[in-house]
Short mmCIF file of C-alpha atoms in Angstrom, two decimals:
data_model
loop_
_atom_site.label_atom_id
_atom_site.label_comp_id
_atom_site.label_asym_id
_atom_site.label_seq_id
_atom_site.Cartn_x
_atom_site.Cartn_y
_atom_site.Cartn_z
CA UNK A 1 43.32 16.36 -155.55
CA UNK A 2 42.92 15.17 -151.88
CA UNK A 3 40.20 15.04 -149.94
CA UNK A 4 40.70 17.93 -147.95
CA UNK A 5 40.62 20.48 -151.20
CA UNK A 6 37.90 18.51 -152.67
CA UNK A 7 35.74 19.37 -149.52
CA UNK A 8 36.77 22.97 -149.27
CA UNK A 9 36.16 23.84 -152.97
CA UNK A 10 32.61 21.83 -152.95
CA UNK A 11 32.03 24.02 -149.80
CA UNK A 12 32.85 27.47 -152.13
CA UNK A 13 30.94 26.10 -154.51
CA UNK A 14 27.82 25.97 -152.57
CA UNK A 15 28.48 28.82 -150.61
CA UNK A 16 28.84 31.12 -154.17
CA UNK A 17 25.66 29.18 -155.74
CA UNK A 18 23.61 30.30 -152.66
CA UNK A 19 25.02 34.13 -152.69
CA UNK A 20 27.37 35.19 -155.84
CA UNK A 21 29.94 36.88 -154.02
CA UNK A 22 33.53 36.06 -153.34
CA UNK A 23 34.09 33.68 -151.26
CA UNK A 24 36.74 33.92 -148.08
CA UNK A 25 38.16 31.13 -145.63
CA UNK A 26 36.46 33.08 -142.61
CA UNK A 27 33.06 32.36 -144.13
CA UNK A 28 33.95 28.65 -145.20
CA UNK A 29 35.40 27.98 -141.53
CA UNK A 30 32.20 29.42 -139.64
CA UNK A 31 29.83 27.97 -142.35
CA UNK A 32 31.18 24.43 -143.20
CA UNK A 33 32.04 22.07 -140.62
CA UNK A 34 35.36 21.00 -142.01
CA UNK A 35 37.09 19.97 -138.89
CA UNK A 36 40.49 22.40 -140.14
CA UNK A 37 41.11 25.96 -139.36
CA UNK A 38 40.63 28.94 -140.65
CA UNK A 39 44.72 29.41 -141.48
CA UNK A 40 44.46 25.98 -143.17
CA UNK A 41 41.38 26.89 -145.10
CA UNK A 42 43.78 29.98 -146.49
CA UNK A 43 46.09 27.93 -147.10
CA UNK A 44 44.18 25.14 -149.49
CA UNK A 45 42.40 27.97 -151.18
CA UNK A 46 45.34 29.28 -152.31
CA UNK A 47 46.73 25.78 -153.62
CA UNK A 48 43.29 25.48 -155.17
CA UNK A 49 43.85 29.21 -156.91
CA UNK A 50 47.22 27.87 -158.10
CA UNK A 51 45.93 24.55 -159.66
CA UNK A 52 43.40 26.77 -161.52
CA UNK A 53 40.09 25.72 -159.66
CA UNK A 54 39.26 29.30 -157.84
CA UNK A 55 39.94 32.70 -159.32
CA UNK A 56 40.40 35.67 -156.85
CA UNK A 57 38.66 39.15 -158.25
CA UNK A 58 40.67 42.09 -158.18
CA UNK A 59 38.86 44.06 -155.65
CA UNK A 60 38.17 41.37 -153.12
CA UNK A 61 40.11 38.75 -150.93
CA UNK A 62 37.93 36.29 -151.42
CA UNK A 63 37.79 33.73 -154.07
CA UNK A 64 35.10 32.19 -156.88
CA UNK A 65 34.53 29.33 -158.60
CA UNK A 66 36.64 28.86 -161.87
CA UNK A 67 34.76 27.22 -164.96
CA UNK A 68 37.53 23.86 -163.89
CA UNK A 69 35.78 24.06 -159.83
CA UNK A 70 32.48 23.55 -161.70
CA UNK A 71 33.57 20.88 -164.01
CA UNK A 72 35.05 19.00 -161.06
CA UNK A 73 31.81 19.74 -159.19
CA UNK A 74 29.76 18.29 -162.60
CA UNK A 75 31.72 15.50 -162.58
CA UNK A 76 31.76 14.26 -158.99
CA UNK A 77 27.93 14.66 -158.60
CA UNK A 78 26.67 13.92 -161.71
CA UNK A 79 25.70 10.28 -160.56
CA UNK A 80 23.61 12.02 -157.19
CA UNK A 81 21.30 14.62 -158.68
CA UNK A 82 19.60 16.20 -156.52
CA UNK A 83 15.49 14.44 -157.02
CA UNK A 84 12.70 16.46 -157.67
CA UNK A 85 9.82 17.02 -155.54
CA UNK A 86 7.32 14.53 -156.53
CA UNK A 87 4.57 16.67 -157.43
CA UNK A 88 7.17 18.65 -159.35
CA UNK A 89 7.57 15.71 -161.45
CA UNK A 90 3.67 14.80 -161.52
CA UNK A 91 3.52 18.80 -162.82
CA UNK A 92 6.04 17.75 -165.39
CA UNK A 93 3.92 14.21 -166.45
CA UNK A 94 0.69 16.09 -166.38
CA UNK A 95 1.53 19.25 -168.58
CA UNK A 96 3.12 16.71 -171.41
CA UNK A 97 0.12 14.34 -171.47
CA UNK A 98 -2.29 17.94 -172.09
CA UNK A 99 -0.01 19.18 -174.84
CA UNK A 100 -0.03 16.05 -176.66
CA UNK A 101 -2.37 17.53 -179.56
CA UNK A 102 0.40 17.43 -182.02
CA UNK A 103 4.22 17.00 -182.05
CA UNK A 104 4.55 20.99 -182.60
CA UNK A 105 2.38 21.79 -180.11
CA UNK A 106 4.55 19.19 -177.45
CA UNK A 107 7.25 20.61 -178.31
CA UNK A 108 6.30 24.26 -177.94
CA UNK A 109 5.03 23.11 -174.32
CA UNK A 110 8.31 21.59 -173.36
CA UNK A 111 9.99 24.67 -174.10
CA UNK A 112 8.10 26.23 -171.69
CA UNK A 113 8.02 23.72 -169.19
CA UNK A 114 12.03 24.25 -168.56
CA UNK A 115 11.84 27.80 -169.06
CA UNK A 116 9.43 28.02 -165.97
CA UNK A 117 10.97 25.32 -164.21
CA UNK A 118 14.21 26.51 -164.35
CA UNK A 119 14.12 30.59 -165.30
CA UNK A 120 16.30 30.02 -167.66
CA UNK A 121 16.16 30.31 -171.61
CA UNK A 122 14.79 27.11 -172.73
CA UNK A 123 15.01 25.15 -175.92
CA UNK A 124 13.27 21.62 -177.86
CA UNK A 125 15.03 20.73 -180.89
CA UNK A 126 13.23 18.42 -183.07
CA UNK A 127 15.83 17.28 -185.53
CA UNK A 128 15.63 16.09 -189.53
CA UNK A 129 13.49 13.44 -190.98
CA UNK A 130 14.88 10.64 -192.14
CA UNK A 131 12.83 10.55 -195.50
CA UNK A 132 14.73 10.44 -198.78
CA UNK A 133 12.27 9.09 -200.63
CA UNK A 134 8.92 10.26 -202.03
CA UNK A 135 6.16 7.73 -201.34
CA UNK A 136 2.78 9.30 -202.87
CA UNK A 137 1.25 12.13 -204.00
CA UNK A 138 -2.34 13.40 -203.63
CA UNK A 139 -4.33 15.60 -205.39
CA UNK A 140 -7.72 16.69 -204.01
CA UNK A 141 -9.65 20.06 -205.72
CA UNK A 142 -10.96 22.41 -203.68
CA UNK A 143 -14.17 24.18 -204.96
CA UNK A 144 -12.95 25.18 -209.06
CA UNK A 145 -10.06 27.41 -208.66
CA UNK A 146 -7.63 25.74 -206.19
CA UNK A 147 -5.74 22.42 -205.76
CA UNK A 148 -4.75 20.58 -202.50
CA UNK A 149 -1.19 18.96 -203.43
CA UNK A 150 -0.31 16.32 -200.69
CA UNK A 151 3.18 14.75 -200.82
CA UNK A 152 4.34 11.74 -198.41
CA UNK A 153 7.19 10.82 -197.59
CA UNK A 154 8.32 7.07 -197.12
CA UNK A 155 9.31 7.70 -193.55
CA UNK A 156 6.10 9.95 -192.80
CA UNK A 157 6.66 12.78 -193.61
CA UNK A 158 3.54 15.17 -194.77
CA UNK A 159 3.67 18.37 -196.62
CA UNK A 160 0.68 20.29 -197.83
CA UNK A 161 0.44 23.00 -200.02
CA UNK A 162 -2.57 24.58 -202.10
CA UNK A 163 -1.76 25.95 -205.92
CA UNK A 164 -4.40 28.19 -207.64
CA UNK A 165 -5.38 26.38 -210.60
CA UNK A 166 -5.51 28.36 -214.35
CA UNK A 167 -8.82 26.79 -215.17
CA UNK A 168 -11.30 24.18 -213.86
CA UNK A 169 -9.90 20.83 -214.12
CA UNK A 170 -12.23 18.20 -214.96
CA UNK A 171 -12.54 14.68 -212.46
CA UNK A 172 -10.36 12.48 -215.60
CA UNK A 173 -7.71 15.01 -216.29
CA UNK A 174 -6.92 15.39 -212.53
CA UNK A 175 -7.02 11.17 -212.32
CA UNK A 176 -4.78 11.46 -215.28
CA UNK A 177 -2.60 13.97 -214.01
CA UNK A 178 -1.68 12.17 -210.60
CA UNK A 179 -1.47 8.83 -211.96
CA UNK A 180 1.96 10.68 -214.34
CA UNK A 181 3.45 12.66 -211.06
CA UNK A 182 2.74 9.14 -209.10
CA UNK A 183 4.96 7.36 -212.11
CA UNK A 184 7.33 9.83 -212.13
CA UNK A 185 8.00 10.96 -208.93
CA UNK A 186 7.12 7.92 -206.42
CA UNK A 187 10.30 6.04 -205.42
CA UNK A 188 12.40 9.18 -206.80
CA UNK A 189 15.27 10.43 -204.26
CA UNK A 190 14.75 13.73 -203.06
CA UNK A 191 17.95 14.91 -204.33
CA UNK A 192 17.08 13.89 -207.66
CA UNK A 193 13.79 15.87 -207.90
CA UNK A 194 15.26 18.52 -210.36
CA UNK A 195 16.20 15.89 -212.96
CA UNK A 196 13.27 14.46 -213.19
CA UNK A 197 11.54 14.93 -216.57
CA UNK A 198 7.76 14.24 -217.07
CA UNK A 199 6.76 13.59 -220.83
CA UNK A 200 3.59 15.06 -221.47
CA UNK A 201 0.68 14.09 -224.16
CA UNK A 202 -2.12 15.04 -225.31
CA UNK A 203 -4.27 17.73 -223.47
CA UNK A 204 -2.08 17.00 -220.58
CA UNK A 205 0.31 19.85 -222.41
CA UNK A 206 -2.13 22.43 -221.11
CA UNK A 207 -0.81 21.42 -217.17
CA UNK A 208 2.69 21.89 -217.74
CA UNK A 209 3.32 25.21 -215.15
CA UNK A 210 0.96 22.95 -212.78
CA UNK A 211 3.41 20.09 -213.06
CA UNK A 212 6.04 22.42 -212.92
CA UNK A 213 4.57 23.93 -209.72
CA UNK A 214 4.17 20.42 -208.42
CA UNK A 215 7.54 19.36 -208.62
CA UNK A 216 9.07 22.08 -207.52
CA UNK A 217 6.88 21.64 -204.32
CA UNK A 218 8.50 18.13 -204.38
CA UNK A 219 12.18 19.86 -204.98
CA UNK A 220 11.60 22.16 -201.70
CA UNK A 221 10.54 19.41 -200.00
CA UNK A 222 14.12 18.15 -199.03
CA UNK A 223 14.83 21.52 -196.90
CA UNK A 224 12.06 20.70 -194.88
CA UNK A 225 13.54 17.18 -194.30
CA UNK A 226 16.85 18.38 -193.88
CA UNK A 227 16.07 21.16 -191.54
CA UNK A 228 16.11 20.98 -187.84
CA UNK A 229 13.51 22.94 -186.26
CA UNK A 230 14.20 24.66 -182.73
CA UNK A 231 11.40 25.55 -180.32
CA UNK A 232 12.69 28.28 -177.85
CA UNK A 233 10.90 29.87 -174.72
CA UNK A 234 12.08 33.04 -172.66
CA UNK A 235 15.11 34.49 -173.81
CA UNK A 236 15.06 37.64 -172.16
CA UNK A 237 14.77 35.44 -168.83
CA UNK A 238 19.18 36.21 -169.16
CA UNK A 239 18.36 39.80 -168.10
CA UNK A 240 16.54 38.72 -164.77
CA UNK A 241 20.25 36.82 -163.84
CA UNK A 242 22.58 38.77 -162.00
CA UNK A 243 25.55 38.27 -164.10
CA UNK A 244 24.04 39.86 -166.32
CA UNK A 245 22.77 43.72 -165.16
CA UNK A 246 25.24 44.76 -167.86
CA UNK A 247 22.93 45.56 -170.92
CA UNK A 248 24.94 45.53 -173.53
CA UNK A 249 26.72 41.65 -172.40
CA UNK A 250 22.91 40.67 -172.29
CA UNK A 251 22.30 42.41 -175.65
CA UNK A 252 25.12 40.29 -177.34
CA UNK A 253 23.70 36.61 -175.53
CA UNK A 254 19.75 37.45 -176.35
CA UNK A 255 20.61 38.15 -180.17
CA UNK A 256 22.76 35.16 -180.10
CA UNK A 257 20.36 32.70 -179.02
CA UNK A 258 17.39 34.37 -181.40
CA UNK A 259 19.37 32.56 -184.24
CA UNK A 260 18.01 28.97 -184.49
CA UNK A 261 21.02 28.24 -186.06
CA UNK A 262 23.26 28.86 -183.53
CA UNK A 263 21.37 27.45 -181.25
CA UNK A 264 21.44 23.98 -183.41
CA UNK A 265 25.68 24.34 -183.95
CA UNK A 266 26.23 24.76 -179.76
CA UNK A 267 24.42 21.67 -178.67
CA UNK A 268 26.21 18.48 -179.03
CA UNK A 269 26.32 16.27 -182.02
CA UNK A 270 26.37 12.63 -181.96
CA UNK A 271 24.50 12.23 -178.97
CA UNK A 272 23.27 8.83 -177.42
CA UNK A 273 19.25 8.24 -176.04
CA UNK A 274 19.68 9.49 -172.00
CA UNK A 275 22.76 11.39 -172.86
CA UNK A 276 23.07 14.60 -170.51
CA UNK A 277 25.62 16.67 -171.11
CA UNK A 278 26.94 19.98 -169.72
CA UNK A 279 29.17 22.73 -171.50
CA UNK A 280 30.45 25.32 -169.02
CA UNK A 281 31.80 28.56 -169.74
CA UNK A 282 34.89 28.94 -171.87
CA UNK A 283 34.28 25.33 -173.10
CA UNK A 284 31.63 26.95 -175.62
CA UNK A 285 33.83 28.05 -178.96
CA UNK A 286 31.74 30.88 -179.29
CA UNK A 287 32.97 33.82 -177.09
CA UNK A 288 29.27 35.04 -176.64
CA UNK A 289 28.99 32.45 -174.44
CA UNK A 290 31.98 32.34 -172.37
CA UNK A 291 29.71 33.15 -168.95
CA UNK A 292 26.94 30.63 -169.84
CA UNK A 293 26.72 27.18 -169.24
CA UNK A 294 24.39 24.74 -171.41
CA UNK A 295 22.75 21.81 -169.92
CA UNK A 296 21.05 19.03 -172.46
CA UNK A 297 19.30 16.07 -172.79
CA UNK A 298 18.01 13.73 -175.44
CA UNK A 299 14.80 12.14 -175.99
CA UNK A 300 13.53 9.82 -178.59
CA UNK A 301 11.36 10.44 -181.56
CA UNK A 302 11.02 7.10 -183.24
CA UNK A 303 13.44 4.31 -183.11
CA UNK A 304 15.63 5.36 -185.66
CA UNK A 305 15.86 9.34 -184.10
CA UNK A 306 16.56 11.42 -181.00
CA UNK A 307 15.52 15.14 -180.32
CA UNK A 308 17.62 17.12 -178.08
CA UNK A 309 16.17 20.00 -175.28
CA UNK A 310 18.44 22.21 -172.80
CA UNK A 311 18.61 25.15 -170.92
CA UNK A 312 21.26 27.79 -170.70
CA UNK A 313 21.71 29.91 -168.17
CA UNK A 314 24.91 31.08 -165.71
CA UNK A 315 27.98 29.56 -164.83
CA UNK A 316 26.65 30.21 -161.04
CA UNK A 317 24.04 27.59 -161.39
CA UNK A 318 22.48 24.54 -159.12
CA UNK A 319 24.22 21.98 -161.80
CA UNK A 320 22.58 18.47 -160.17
CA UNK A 321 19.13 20.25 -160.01
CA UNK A 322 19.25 21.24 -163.58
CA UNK A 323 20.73 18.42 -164.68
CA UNK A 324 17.80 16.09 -162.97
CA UNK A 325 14.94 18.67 -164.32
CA UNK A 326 16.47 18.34 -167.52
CA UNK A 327 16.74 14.23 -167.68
CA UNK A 328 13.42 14.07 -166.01
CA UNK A 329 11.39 16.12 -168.79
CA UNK A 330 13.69 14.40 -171.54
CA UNK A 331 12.67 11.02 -170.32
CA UNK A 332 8.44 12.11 -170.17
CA UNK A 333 8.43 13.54 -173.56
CA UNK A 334 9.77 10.47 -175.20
CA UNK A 335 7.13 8.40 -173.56
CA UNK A 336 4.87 11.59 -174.33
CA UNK A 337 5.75 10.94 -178.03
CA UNK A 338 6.06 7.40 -177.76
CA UNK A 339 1.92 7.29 -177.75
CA UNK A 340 0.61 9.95 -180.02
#
């Protein structure tokens, strides 16, 4: 493309960003100091329709943005995003460091933070653990009737879980009793938890549906390793956009995104620490999603794992803005995680 179309479809871009309506030469010419007339201007929008970069709407002469115009427009200003204000970013800083009372809680805040930086529906996803193995187990009684099982994993993971206890279990039995699941269980593959047989002897017999229960806690413990939790903020902020006044299109993109699971299948896999990356309209496989655009970043959660957040909102949106927003909170709540 030469450099004549590039500057008369960045100048429909920005002139459809600022007011979503069709776009003519007349407007461009008066608006955009371009140096060509208005006859010229015609003319290049109309190569620009042909080579797929500007779609013309039925009931208007003017022209809009195709989902190719904003890829171009991705693409050539991806490397100048537009900076934040400083005390935008200080905002940003200072509302990490106050959430930082546990990884959940973080998370929930960063949700938030893009949601009311950006208006748009916001999402953190903190992805599996890499445990496989089980490291320890801990029993501790509470009062007569209830036990506090512990399990660890051996890359940190924690699980808790209390079990009502049959009868009082005396200070030896319950020694005796984690000393067989530590045997047993400790250095045991997760996958392997439901072939894994514990001889009993003794008065130990009398704790076999406690064992049982104990294991099993052990067996469920791999879904919580393998699972990848999502942390989502203002989904109904798609019915305050105005490509979507139409109900029932918001309907369809609200219920879509209240499934964490689609929400984990539409971001990007195999992503690199720093990675940005933008999916605009009819580049999403899922239909639903065909007039949204999804912006995401990565962060890091350890040195072996990264976490992903993004936004999603219009195809009409400020791309370098949310693009910086979205690096610049990525980048604070690794260091945010970095020292908790």
């Amino acid at each position: 493309m030469d450099e004549r179309k590039i500057r008369i479809l960045n100048a429909i871009i920005h002139s459809y960003l600022e007011i979503p309506i069709p776009v003519g030469s007349r407007k461009i010419s008066k608006e955009y100091d371009l140096g060509v007339s208005s006859a010229t201007i015609r003319n290049e929008m109309s190569d620009l329709e042909d080579l797929g970069y500007l779609n013309k709407p039925h009931t208007s002469a003017g022209r809009i943005p195709s989902d190719k115009a904003y890829r171009f427009f991705v693409e050539e200003w991806k490397d100048q995003k537009r900076a934040l204000a400083s005390d935008q970013k200080l905002y940003i800083v200072d509302l990490l460091k106050k959430a930082m009372y546990s990884t959940e809680e973080l998370f929930s805040q960063t949700a938030k933070l893009l949601n009311e930086i950006t208006k748009f529906p916001a999402f953190v996803l903190a992805p599996s653990r890499q445990d496989r193995i089980l490291k320890q187990i801990e029993l501790l009684p509470i009062h007569d009737k209830f036990l506090l099982v512990i399990l660890v994993g051996d890359q940190g993971i924690v699980e808790k879980n209390i079990l009502r206890l049959p009868n009082k279990i005396s200070e030896e039995d319950l020694k005796s009793l984690k000393y067989s699941l530590n045997k047993n269980l400790c250095g045991v593959d997760f996958s392997s938890f439901d072939s894994v047989h514990i001889q009993l002897k003794g008065d130990m017999v009398e704790y076999k549906n406690l064992i049982t229960a104990i294991v099993d806690l052990a067996i469920h413990l791999t879904e919580k390793v393998e699972k990848v939790d999502v942390y989502s903020q203002g989904l109904t902020s798609i019915l305050d956009m105005e490509e979507f006044q139409d109900f029932s299109k918001a309907r369809s993109v609200i219920k879509f995104m209240e499934d964490p699971r689609n929400i984990v299948e539409i971001f990007p896999k195999d992503t690199d620490l720093g990675d940005v990356h933008v999916i605009i309209g009819s580049e999403h496989k899922e239909e639903v999603l065909h007039e949204n655009s999804l912006v995401t970043g990565t962060y890091a959660i350890d040195s072996n794992r990264i976490g992903q957040i993004g936004v999603i909102g219009p195809v009409r949106m400020d791309y370098p803005w949310i693009i910086d927003i979205v690096s610049t909170v990525a980048k604070n709540l690794s260091k945010s995680i970095q020292v908790m």
